[in-house]
């Protein structure tokens, strides 16, 4: 996982590097989050995008 951390340092915020490294280390397909700091990360997807991709009908909700 250290190699993934080093690979992403400076590309994204320091607080987010470990999350991206963990997703890549575990070969996960998605990093589901609301955080716009992950934009540009190939695994990043919003909760709405994830639900739509799964074929689940969501509903509008404000947070």
mmCIF file of N, CA and C in Angstrom, residues 1-2 37 42-43 52 58:
data_model
loop_
_atom_site.group_PDB
_atom_site.id
_atom_site.type_symbol
_atom_site.label_atom_id
_atom_site.label_comp_id
_atom_site.label_asym_id
_atom_site.label_seq_id
_atom_site.Cartn_x
_atom_site.Cartn_y
_atom_site.Cartn_z
ATOM 1 N N UNK A 1 0.820 -1.178 0.000
ATOM 2 C CA UNK A 1 0.000 0.000 0.000
ATOM 3 C C UNK A 1 0.874 1.257 0.000
ATOM 4 N N UNK A 2 2.080 1.138 0.495
ATOM 5 C CA UNK A 2 2.973 2.297 0.523
ATOM 6 C C UNK A 2 3.262 2.813 -0.878
ATOM 7 N N UNK A 37 -12.817 16.386 -4.113
ATOM 8 C CA UNK A 37 -11.359 16.253 -4.160
ATOM 9 C C UNK A 37 -10.933 14.984 -4.889
ATOM 10 N N UNK A 42 -9.774 7.550 -11.093
ATOM 11 C CA UNK A 42 -10.588 6.670 -11.934
ATOM 12 C C UNK A 42 -11.635 5.876 -11.152
ATOM 13 N N UNK A 43 -11.386 5.574 -9.887
ATOM 14 C CA UNK A 43 -12.335 4.782 -9.098
ATOM 15 C C UNK A 43 -13.448 5.624 -8.469
ATOM 16 N N UNK A 52 -27.124 4.459 -9.855
ATOM 17 C CA UNK A 52 -27.544 4.389 -11.256
ATOM 18 C C UNK A 52 -26.802 3.283 -11.996
ATOM 19 N N UNK A 58 -33.162 5.437 -7.948
ATOM 20 C CA UNK A 58 -33.013 6.308 -6.795
ATOM 21 C C UNK A 58 -34.140 7.315 -6.737
#
